[in-house]
mmCIF file of C-alpha atoms in Angstrom:
data_model
loop_
_atom_site.group_PDB
_atom_site.id
_atom_site.type_symbol
_atom_site.label_atom_id
_atom_site.label_comp_id
_atom_site.label_asym_id
_atom_site.label_seq_id
_atom_site.Cartn_x
_atom_site.Cartn_y
_atom_site.Cartn_z
ATOM 1 C CA UNK A 1 -33.761 91.714 -11.934
ATOM 2 C CA UNK A 2 -33.242 90.811 -8.688
ATOM 3 C CA UNK A 3 -33.502 93.890 -5.878
ATOM 4 C CA UNK A 4 -31.773 93.408 -2.407
ATOM 5 C CA UNK A 5 -31.834 95.001 0.978
ATOM 6 C CA UNK A 6 -29.752 94.267 3.668
ATOM 7 C CA UNK A 7 -31.786 94.552 7.333
ATOM 8 C CA UNK A 8 -29.892 94.566 10.772
ATOM 9 C CA UNK A 9 -32.065 92.862 13.713
ATOM 10 C CA UNK A 10 -30.719 93.406 17.824
ATOM 11 C CA UNK A 11 -29.446 89.919 18.971
ATOM 12 C CA UNK A 12 -32.023 88.430 21.405
ATOM 13 C CA UNK A 13 -30.316 87.500 25.088
ATOM 14 C CA UNK A 14 -31.812 84.560 26.281
ATOM 15 C CA UNK A 15 -33.485 84.945 29.318
ATOM 16 C CA UNK A 16 -31.503 81.561 30.914
ATOM 17 C CA UNK A 17 -27.567 81.687 31.266
ATOM 18 C CA UNK A 18 -27.710 77.802 30.790
ATOM 19 C CA UNK A 19 -29.652 78.367 27.506
ATOM 20 C CA UNK A 20 -28.891 77.946 23.660
ATOM 21 C CA UNK A 21 -27.960 81.128 22.684
ATOM 22 C CA UNK A 22 -30.782 82.387 20.781
ATOM 23 C CA UNK A 23 -29.954 84.682 17.975
ATOM 24 C CA UNK A 24 -32.451 86.862 16.157
ATOM 25 C CA UNK A 25 -32.518 88.688 12.074
ATOM 26 C CA UNK A 26 -29.150 89.902 11.513
ATOM 27 C CA UNK A 27 -29.880 91.171 7.503
ATOM 28 C CA UNK A 28 -32.668 90.027 4.585
ATOM 29 C CA UNK A 29 -32.826 89.383 1.010
ATOM 30 C CA UNK A 30 -35.657 90.890 -1.053
ATOM 31 C CA UNK A 31 -35.779 88.148 -3.957
ATOM 32 C CA UNK A 32 -38.257 88.139 -7.188
ATOM 33 C CA UNK A 33 -38.142 84.402 -6.393
ATOM 34 C CA UNK A 34 -42.200 84.517 -7.125
ATOM 35 C CA UNK A 35 -43.520 81.127 -6.745
ATOM 36 C CA UNK A 36 -40.060 79.416 -6.470
ATOM 37 C CA UNK A 37 -39.226 76.934 -4.171
ATOM 38 C CA UNK A 38 -36.082 77.342 -2.499
ATOM 39 C CA UNK A 39 -34.440 74.176 -1.590
ATOM 40 C CA UNK A 40 -30.516 74.654 0.081
ATOM 41 C CA UNK A 41 -29.034 77.842 0.938
ATOM 42 C CA UNK A 42 -25.304 77.347 0.702
ATOM 43 C CA UNK A 43 -22.492 79.489 1.837
ATOM 44 C CA UNK A 44 -19.083 79.878 1.114
ATOM 45 C CA UNK A 45 -15.943 79.648 4.176
ATOM 46 C CA UNK A 46 -15.709 83.633 3.960
ATOM 47 C CA UNK A 47 -18.946 84.189 4.017
ATOM 48 C CA UNK A 48 -18.182 86.206 0.642
ATOM 49 C CA UNK A 49 -20.935 84.732 -1.250
ATOM 50 C CA UNK A 50 -23.939 82.445 -0.882
ATOM 51 C CA UNK A 51 -25.852 80.185 -3.012
ATOM 52 C CA UNK A 52 -29.114 79.555 -3.131
ATOM 53 C CA UNK A 53 -30.670 76.416 -5.446
ATOM 54 C CA UNK A 54 -34.002 77.148 -6.778
ATOM 55 C CA UNK A 55 -37.592 74.954 -8.298
ATOM 56 C CA UNK A 56 -36.523 76.536 -11.083
ATOM 57 C CA UNK A 57 -32.932 74.438 -11.715
ATOM 58 C CA UNK A 58 -31.131 77.105 -11.073
ATOM 59 C CA UNK A 59 -28.698 78.562 -8.626
ATOM 60 C CA UNK A 60 -28.502 81.909 -7.636
ATOM 61 C CA UNK A 61 -25.887 83.884 -5.614
ATOM 62 C CA UNK A 62 -25.671 86.916 -3.279
ATOM 63 C CA UNK A 63 -23.871 88.059 -0.869
ATOM 64 C CA UNK A 64 -25.305 87.276 2.785
ATOM 65 C CA UNK A 65 -23.441 90.804 4.340
ATOM 66 C CA UNK A 66 -24.532 93.382 1.758
ATOM 67 C CA UNK A 67 -28.109 91.315 0.074
ATOM 68 C CA UNK A 68 -26.425 92.272 -3.199
ATOM 69 C CA UNK A 69 -27.363 89.392 -6.189
ATOM 70 C CA UNK A 70 -24.381 88.464 -8.469
ATOM 71 C CA UNK A 71 -25.796 86.194 -10.682
ATOM 72 C CA UNK A 72 -27.148 82.651 -11.565
ATOM 73 C CA UNK A 73 -25.682 79.423 -12.232
ATOM 74 C CA UNK A 74 -28.066 77.449 -15.472
ATOM 75 C CA UNK A 75 -27.563 74.058 -17.292
ATOM 76 C CA UNK A 76 -29.272 71.706 -15.342
ATOM 77 C CA UNK A 77 -32.112 70.093 -16.535
ATOM 78 C CA UNK A 78 -34.353 68.454 -13.826
ATOM 79 C CA UNK A 79 -34.322 69.123 -9.649
ATOM 80 C CA UNK A 80 -31.071 70.380 -8.303
ATOM 81 C CA UNK A 81 -30.999 68.158 -4.752
ATOM 82 C CA UNK A 82 -27.810 69.583 -3.460
ATOM 83 C CA UNK A 83 -24.830 72.230 -3.803
ATOM 84 C CA UNK A 84 -21.998 72.940 -1.827
ATOM 85 C CA UNK A 85 -18.373 75.019 -2.759
ATOM 86 C CA UNK A 86 -15.472 72.586 -2.723
ATOM 87 C CA UNK A 87 -13.823 74.303 -0.137
ATOM 88 C CA UNK A 88 -10.803 76.358 0.818
ATOM 89 C CA UNK A 89 -8.471 75.454 -2.367
ATOM 90 C CA UNK A 90 -10.881 76.602 -4.269
ATOM 91 C CA UNK A 91 -13.269 79.106 -2.888
ATOM 92 C CA UNK A 92 -15.067 80.073 -6.252
ATOM 93 C CA UNK A 93 -15.926 76.924 -7.886
ATOM 94 C CA UNK A 94 -19.905 75.609 -6.441
ATOM 95 C CA UNK A 95 -20.752 72.145 -7.553
ATOM 96 C CA UNK A 96 -24.233 70.797 -7.629
ATOM 97 C CA UNK A 97 -25.901 67.737 -8.639
ATOM 98 C CA UNK A 98 -29.737 67.303 -10.140
ATOM 99 C CA UNK A 99 -32.038 64.924 -10.860
ATOM 100 C CA UNK A 100 -30.795 64.741 -13.993
ATOM 101 C CA UNK A 101 -27.840 62.401 -13.931
ATOM 102 C CA UNK A 102 -25.642 65.178 -13.194
ATOM 103 C CA UNK A 103 -22.830 66.504 -10.976
ATOM 104 C CA UNK A 104 -21.834 70.205 -12.198
ATOM 105 C CA UNK A 105 -18.891 72.333 -11.196
ATOM 106 C CA UNK A 106 -19.456 76.058 -11.517
ATOM 107 C CA UNK A 107 -17.235 79.452 -11.374
ATOM 108 C CA UNK A 108 -18.882 81.783 -9.260
ATOM 109 C CA UNK A 109 -16.640 84.950 -10.835
ATOM 110 C CA UNK A 110 -18.230 83.775 -14.246
ATOM 111 C CA UNK A 111 -21.307 81.682 -12.931
ATOM 112 C CA UNK A 112 -20.482 79.359 -15.670
ATOM 113 C CA UNK A 113 -19.747 75.519 -15.585
ATOM 114 C CA UNK A 114 -16.075 74.399 -15.743
ATOM 115 C CA UNK A 115 -16.571 70.348 -14.844
ATOM 116 C CA UNK A 116 -19.518 67.778 -15.433
ATOM 117 C CA UNK A 117 -19.755 64.621 -14.297
ATOM 118 C CA UNK A 118 -22.677 62.516 -15.968
ATOM 119 C CA UNK A 119 -23.551 59.360 -13.930
ATOM 120 C CA UNK A 120 -26.167 57.956 -17.167
ATOM 121 C CA UNK A 121 -28.604 58.017 -18.777
ATOM 122 C CA UNK A 122 -31.611 56.537 -16.498
ATOM 123 C CA UNK A 123 -29.448 58.058 -12.992
ATOM 124 C CA UNK A 124 -30.254 60.465 -10.998
ATOM 125 C CA UNK A 125 -27.766 62.086 -8.111
ATOM 126 C CA UNK A 126 -28.903 62.843 -5.280
ATOM 127 C CA UNK A 127 -26.261 63.291 -3.041
ATOM 128 C CA UNK A 128 -22.684 63.626 -3.672
ATOM 129 C CA UNK A 129 -19.608 64.578 -1.599
ATOM 130 C CA UNK A 130 -15.752 64.990 -2.461
ATOM 131 C CA UNK A 131 -13.491 63.810 -0.475
ATOM 132 C CA UNK A 132 -10.843 60.456 0.314
ATOM 133 C CA UNK A 133 -7.635 59.991 1.751
ATOM 134 C CA UNK A 134 -6.109 62.716 -1.400
ATOM 135 C CA UNK A 135 -9.327 64.269 -1.916
ATOM 136 C CA UNK A 136 -9.991 63.882 -5.355
ATOM 137 C CA UNK A 137 -12.658 61.556 -4.674
ATOM 138 C CA UNK A 138 -16.162 61.701 -5.845
ATOM 139 C CA UNK A 139 -19.329 60.175 -3.985
ATOM 140 C CA UNK A 140 -22.633 60.191 -5.481
ATOM 141 C CA UNK A 141 -25.546 58.636 -3.984
ATOM 142 C CA UNK A 142 -27.603 57.232 -7.232
ATOM 143 C CA UNK A 143 -30.988 55.046 -7.199
ATOM 144 C CA UNK A 144 -29.518 52.628 -4.947
ATOM 145 C CA UNK A 145 -26.361 52.679 -6.300
ATOM 146 C CA UNK A 146 -23.468 54.771 -4.992
ATOM 147 C CA UNK A 147 -20.770 56.189 -7.661
ATOM 148 C CA UNK A 148 -17.186 57.581 -7.169
ATOM 149 C CA UNK A 149 -15.287 59.387 -9.497
ATOM 150 C CA UNK A 150 -11.708 60.940 -9.855
ATOM 151 C CA UNK A 151 -12.288 64.458 -9.861
ATOM 152 C CA UNK A 152 -8.356 64.703 -11.506
ATOM 153 C CA UNK A 153 -9.986 62.669 -14.616
ATOM 154 C CA UNK A 154 -13.840 62.560 -14.333
ATOM 155 C CA UNK A 155 -13.463 59.090 -14.842
ATOM 156 C CA UNK A 156 -15.601 56.203 -12.812
ATOM 157 C CA UNK A 157 -13.488 54.917 -10.188
ATOM 158 C CA UNK A 158 -16.273 52.012 -8.409
ATOM 159 C CA UNK A 159 -20.158 51.690 -7.874
ATOM 160 C CA UNK A 160 -21.307 49.785 -4.625
ATOM 161 C CA UNK A 161 -24.810 48.144 -5.923
ATOM 162 C CA UNK A 162 -25.277 45.610 -3.340
ATOM 163 C CA UNK A 163 -25.077 47.587 -0.182
ATOM 164 C CA UNK A 164 -28.747 49.647 -0.533
ATOM 165 C CA UNK A 165 -32.016 48.576 -2.118
ATOM 166 C CA UNK A 166 -33.573 52.075 -2.408
ATOM 167 C CA UNK A 167 -32.738 55.634 -3.489
ATOM 168 C CA UNK A 168 -29.426 56.414 -1.584
ATOM 169 C CA UNK A 169 -30.575 59.711 -0.023
ATOM 170 C CA UNK A 170 -26.868 61.571 1.498
ATOM 171 C CA UNK A 171 -22.840 60.084 0.869
ATOM 172 C CA UNK A 172 -20.458 61.780 3.395
ATOM 173 C CA UNK A 173 -17.189 61.881 4.161
ATOM 174 C CA UNK A 174 -16.449 61.619 8.100
ATOM 175 C CA UNK A 175 -14.656 64.901 8.606
ATOM 176 C CA UNK A 176 -11.187 64.112 10.052
ATOM 177 C CA UNK A 177 -10.798 59.919 8.415
ATOM 178 C CA UNK A 178 -11.534 61.226 4.684
ATOM 179 C CA UNK A 179 -11.081 57.353 3.830
ATOM 180 C CA UNK A 180 -14.464 56.532 5.568
ATOM 181 C CA UNK A 181 -17.630 56.397 3.794
ATOM 182 C CA UNK A 182 -20.999 57.025 5.224
ATOM 183 C CA UNK A 183 -24.395 56.501 3.594
ATOM 184 C CA UNK A 184 -28.251 56.666 3.780
ATOM 185 C CA UNK A 185 -31.368 55.819 1.901
ATOM 186 C CA UNK A 186 -34.701 54.937 1.546
ATOM 187 C CA UNK A 187 -34.395 51.052 2.911
ATOM 188 C CA UNK A 188 -33.602 52.696 5.962
ATOM 189 C CA UNK A 189 -30.101 52.243 6.211
ATOM 190 C CA UNK A 190 -27.253 53.556 6.548
ATOM 191 C CA UNK A 191 -23.221 52.116 6.188
ATOM 192 C CA UNK A 192 -20.563 53.254 6.784
ATOM 193 C CA UNK A 193 -17.052 52.435 3.835
ATOM 194 C CA UNK A 194 -13.916 52.067 3.374
ATOM 195 C CA UNK A 195 -13.201 53.990 0.780
ATOM 196 C CA UNK A 196 -9.719 53.374 0.274
ATOM 197 C CA UNK A 197 -8.220 51.218 -2.765
ATOM 198 C CA UNK A 198 -10.367 48.916 -5.105
ATOM 199 C CA UNK A 199 -13.592 49.994 -3.416
ATOM 200 C CA UNK A 200 -16.005 47.142 -3.640
ATOM 201 C CA UNK A 201 -19.003 46.148 -1.690
ATOM 202 C CA UNK A 202 -17.324 42.638 -0.837
ATOM 203 C CA UNK A 203 -14.505 43.883 0.978
ATOM 204 C CA UNK A 204 -15.281 47.925 2.414
ATOM 205 C CA UNK A 205 -18.924 48.046 3.829
ATOM 206 C CA UNK A 206 -17.826 47.836 7.112
ATOM 207 C CA UNK A 207 -21.221 48.174 9.006
ATOM 208 C CA UNK A 208 -24.975 48.926 9.157
ATOM 209 C CA UNK A 209 -27.726 50.587 11.420
ATOM 210 C CA UNK A 210 -30.902 49.669 10.093
ATOM 211 C CA UNK A 211 -32.873 53.303 11.442
ATOM 212 C CA UNK A 212 -36.104 51.145 10.024
ATOM 213 C CA UNK A 213 -37.812 54.010 7.987
ATOM 214 C CA UNK A 214 -36.743 56.219 4.585
ATOM 215 C CA UNK A 215 -33.530 58.273 5.780
ATOM 216 C CA UNK A 216 -33.959 61.813 4.575
ATOM 217 C CA UNK A 217 -30.787 63.705 5.938
ATOM 218 C CA UNK A 218 -27.543 62.057 8.139
ATOM 219 C CA UNK A 219 -24.751 64.346 9.681
ATOM 220 C CA UNK A 220 -21.937 63.542 11.623
ATOM 221 C CA UNK A 221 -21.134 65.987 14.537
ATOM 222 C CA UNK A 222 -19.125 65.489 17.698
ATOM 223 C CA UNK A 223 -15.572 66.284 18.997
ATOM 224 C CA UNK A 224 -14.182 63.834 16.446
ATOM 225 C CA UNK A 225 -16.840 63.651 14.657
ATOM 226 C CA UNK A 226 -17.561 59.607 16.222
ATOM 227 C CA UNK A 227 -21.787 60.996 16.253
ATOM 228 C CA UNK A 228 -24.223 60.702 13.595
ATOM 229 C CA UNK A 229 -27.458 62.315 13.456
ATOM 230 C CA UNK A 230 -30.586 60.455 11.290
ATOM 231 C CA UNK A 231 -33.512 62.423 9.926
ATOM 232 C CA UNK A 232 -36.385 60.105 8.498
ATOM 233 C CA UNK A 233 -39.243 61.211 5.937
ATOM 234 C CA UNK A 234 -41.736 61.347 9.124
ATOM 235 C CA UNK A 235 -39.472 63.211 10.657
ATOM 236 C CA UNK A 236 -38.143 61.283 13.530
ATOM 237 C CA UNK A 237 -34.352 61.764 14.444
ATOM 238 C CA UNK A 238 -31.801 59.483 15.901
ATOM 239 C CA UNK A 239 -28.752 60.150 17.262
ATOM 240 C CA UNK A 240 -25.908 56.963 16.876
ATOM 241 C CA UNK A 241 -22.247 56.427 17.323
ATOM 242 C CA UNK A 242 -21.149 54.970 13.629
ATOM 243 C CA UNK A 243 -17.995 53.812 14.526
ATOM 244 C CA UNK A 244 -19.749 51.485 17.555
ATOM 245 C CA UNK A 245 -23.446 51.121 16.257
ATOM 246 C CA UNK A 246 -24.486 51.952 19.581
ATOM 247 C CA UNK A 247 -28.114 53.964 19.722
ATOM 248 C CA UNK A 248 -28.031 57.195 21.651
ATOM 249 C CA UNK A 249 -31.284 58.636 21.119
ATOM 250 C CA UNK A 250 -34.623 58.834 19.857
ATOM 251 C CA UNK A 251 -36.644 61.775 18.990
ATOM 252 C CA UNK A 252 -40.188 60.596 17.772
ATOM 253 C CA UNK A 253 -41.612 64.619 18.798
ATOM 254 C CA UNK A 254 -38.249 66.152 17.474
ATOM 255 C CA UNK A 255 -40.008 68.992 15.832
ATOM 256 C CA UNK A 256 -42.258 69.693 18.294
ATOM 257 C CA UNK A 257 -38.810 69.512 21.324
ATOM 258 C CA UNK A 258 -37.113 72.224 18.376
ATOM 259 C CA UNK A 259 -39.740 74.838 17.660
ATOM 260 C CA UNK A 260 -40.563 75.333 21.348
ATOM 261 C CA UNK A 261 -36.875 75.946 21.862
ATOM 262 C CA UNK A 262 -37.668 78.171 18.800
ATOM 263 C CA UNK A 263 -39.315 82.209 18.994
ATOM 264 C CA UNK A 264 -40.713 81.478 15.711
ATOM 265 C CA UNK A 265 -44.368 79.521 14.710
ATOM 266 C CA UNK A 266 -43.235 77.031 11.901
ATOM 267 C CA UNK A 267 -39.643 75.764 11.605
ATOM 268 C CA UNK A 268 -37.847 73.667 9.114
ATOM 269 C CA UNK A 269 -36.685 70.112 9.002
ATOM 270 C CA UNK A 270 -32.846 71.820 9.053
ATOM 271 C CA UNK A 271 -33.500 74.351 11.541
ATOM 272 C CA UNK A 272 -35.355 71.894 13.866
ATOM 273 C CA UNK A 273 -32.112 69.142 13.472
ATOM 274 C CA UNK A 274 -29.758 71.984 14.641
ATOM 275 C CA UNK A 275 -31.567 72.959 17.443
ATOM 276 C CA UNK A 276 -32.394 69.755 18.689
ATOM 277 C CA UNK A 277 -28.294 69.202 18.292
ATOM 278 C CA UNK A 278 -27.712 72.463 20.485
ATOM 279 C CA UNK A 279 -29.601 71.223 23.056
ATOM 280 C CA UNK A 280 -27.926 67.274 23.016
ATOM 281 C CA UNK A 281 -24.693 69.210 23.106
ATOM 282 C CA UNK A 282 -25.548 72.112 25.272
ATOM 283 C CA UNK A 283 -23.512 74.268 22.761
ATOM 284 C CA UNK A 284 -25.055 76.711 19.221
ATOM 285 C CA UNK A 285 -23.781 74.734 15.882
#
């Protein structure tokens, strides 16, 4: 049985008004994860629920405010690589992808699976996103391929297999240009695609950025979402303008820089990326 407890901690002011605002612990949740690994933590839009993916191939749901344990979603047979909530139009739908080759949707009110997409018997799904100009496309990063489905009927509509030569670790629709898809791979390439019409490698690959080393994560930021951060598997950080392919910064010692600006002994990869972006943009993210 899950147990939970919440604890308030006073916000910690920054010693310098020009510094990025620092935050202290607001509350905590006591769990019985034991030796299980936590892979990802994602809140829904109104912060009424928080999903936690675990090394047990399950996703557990909590109240981030009260610390209450809600229940768990179980069904994946291999590692869960990404989780995300569908968005404001479907606040009770949580989606997940896995190395078992599936993308699944769950109703967090019942913890039951409501739909599923299968990428194939030998596939692994490392990343996925939902978007497109009509909001109905599901894009998935797999073994050197990017697959697309129509979420309304679960039918595959496209397969990009010539742009990457290794595992596709990330796929993202650009927030303010849902017809653009950005992908990243272990092959060190970041590709931008036109995700409208009859999607194919020959006509829809628009640009390529070469990081020169295996890419773990990418994210889109900036006032007009024209900038891209890229975290490699050797924990170097690159900042790019994806629209013109211009490199705006490289940080070989990103973890050290980010860690020194936190009141923590150890900073996770996600934390140091956010902190680096806060330092670059001058605002907390």
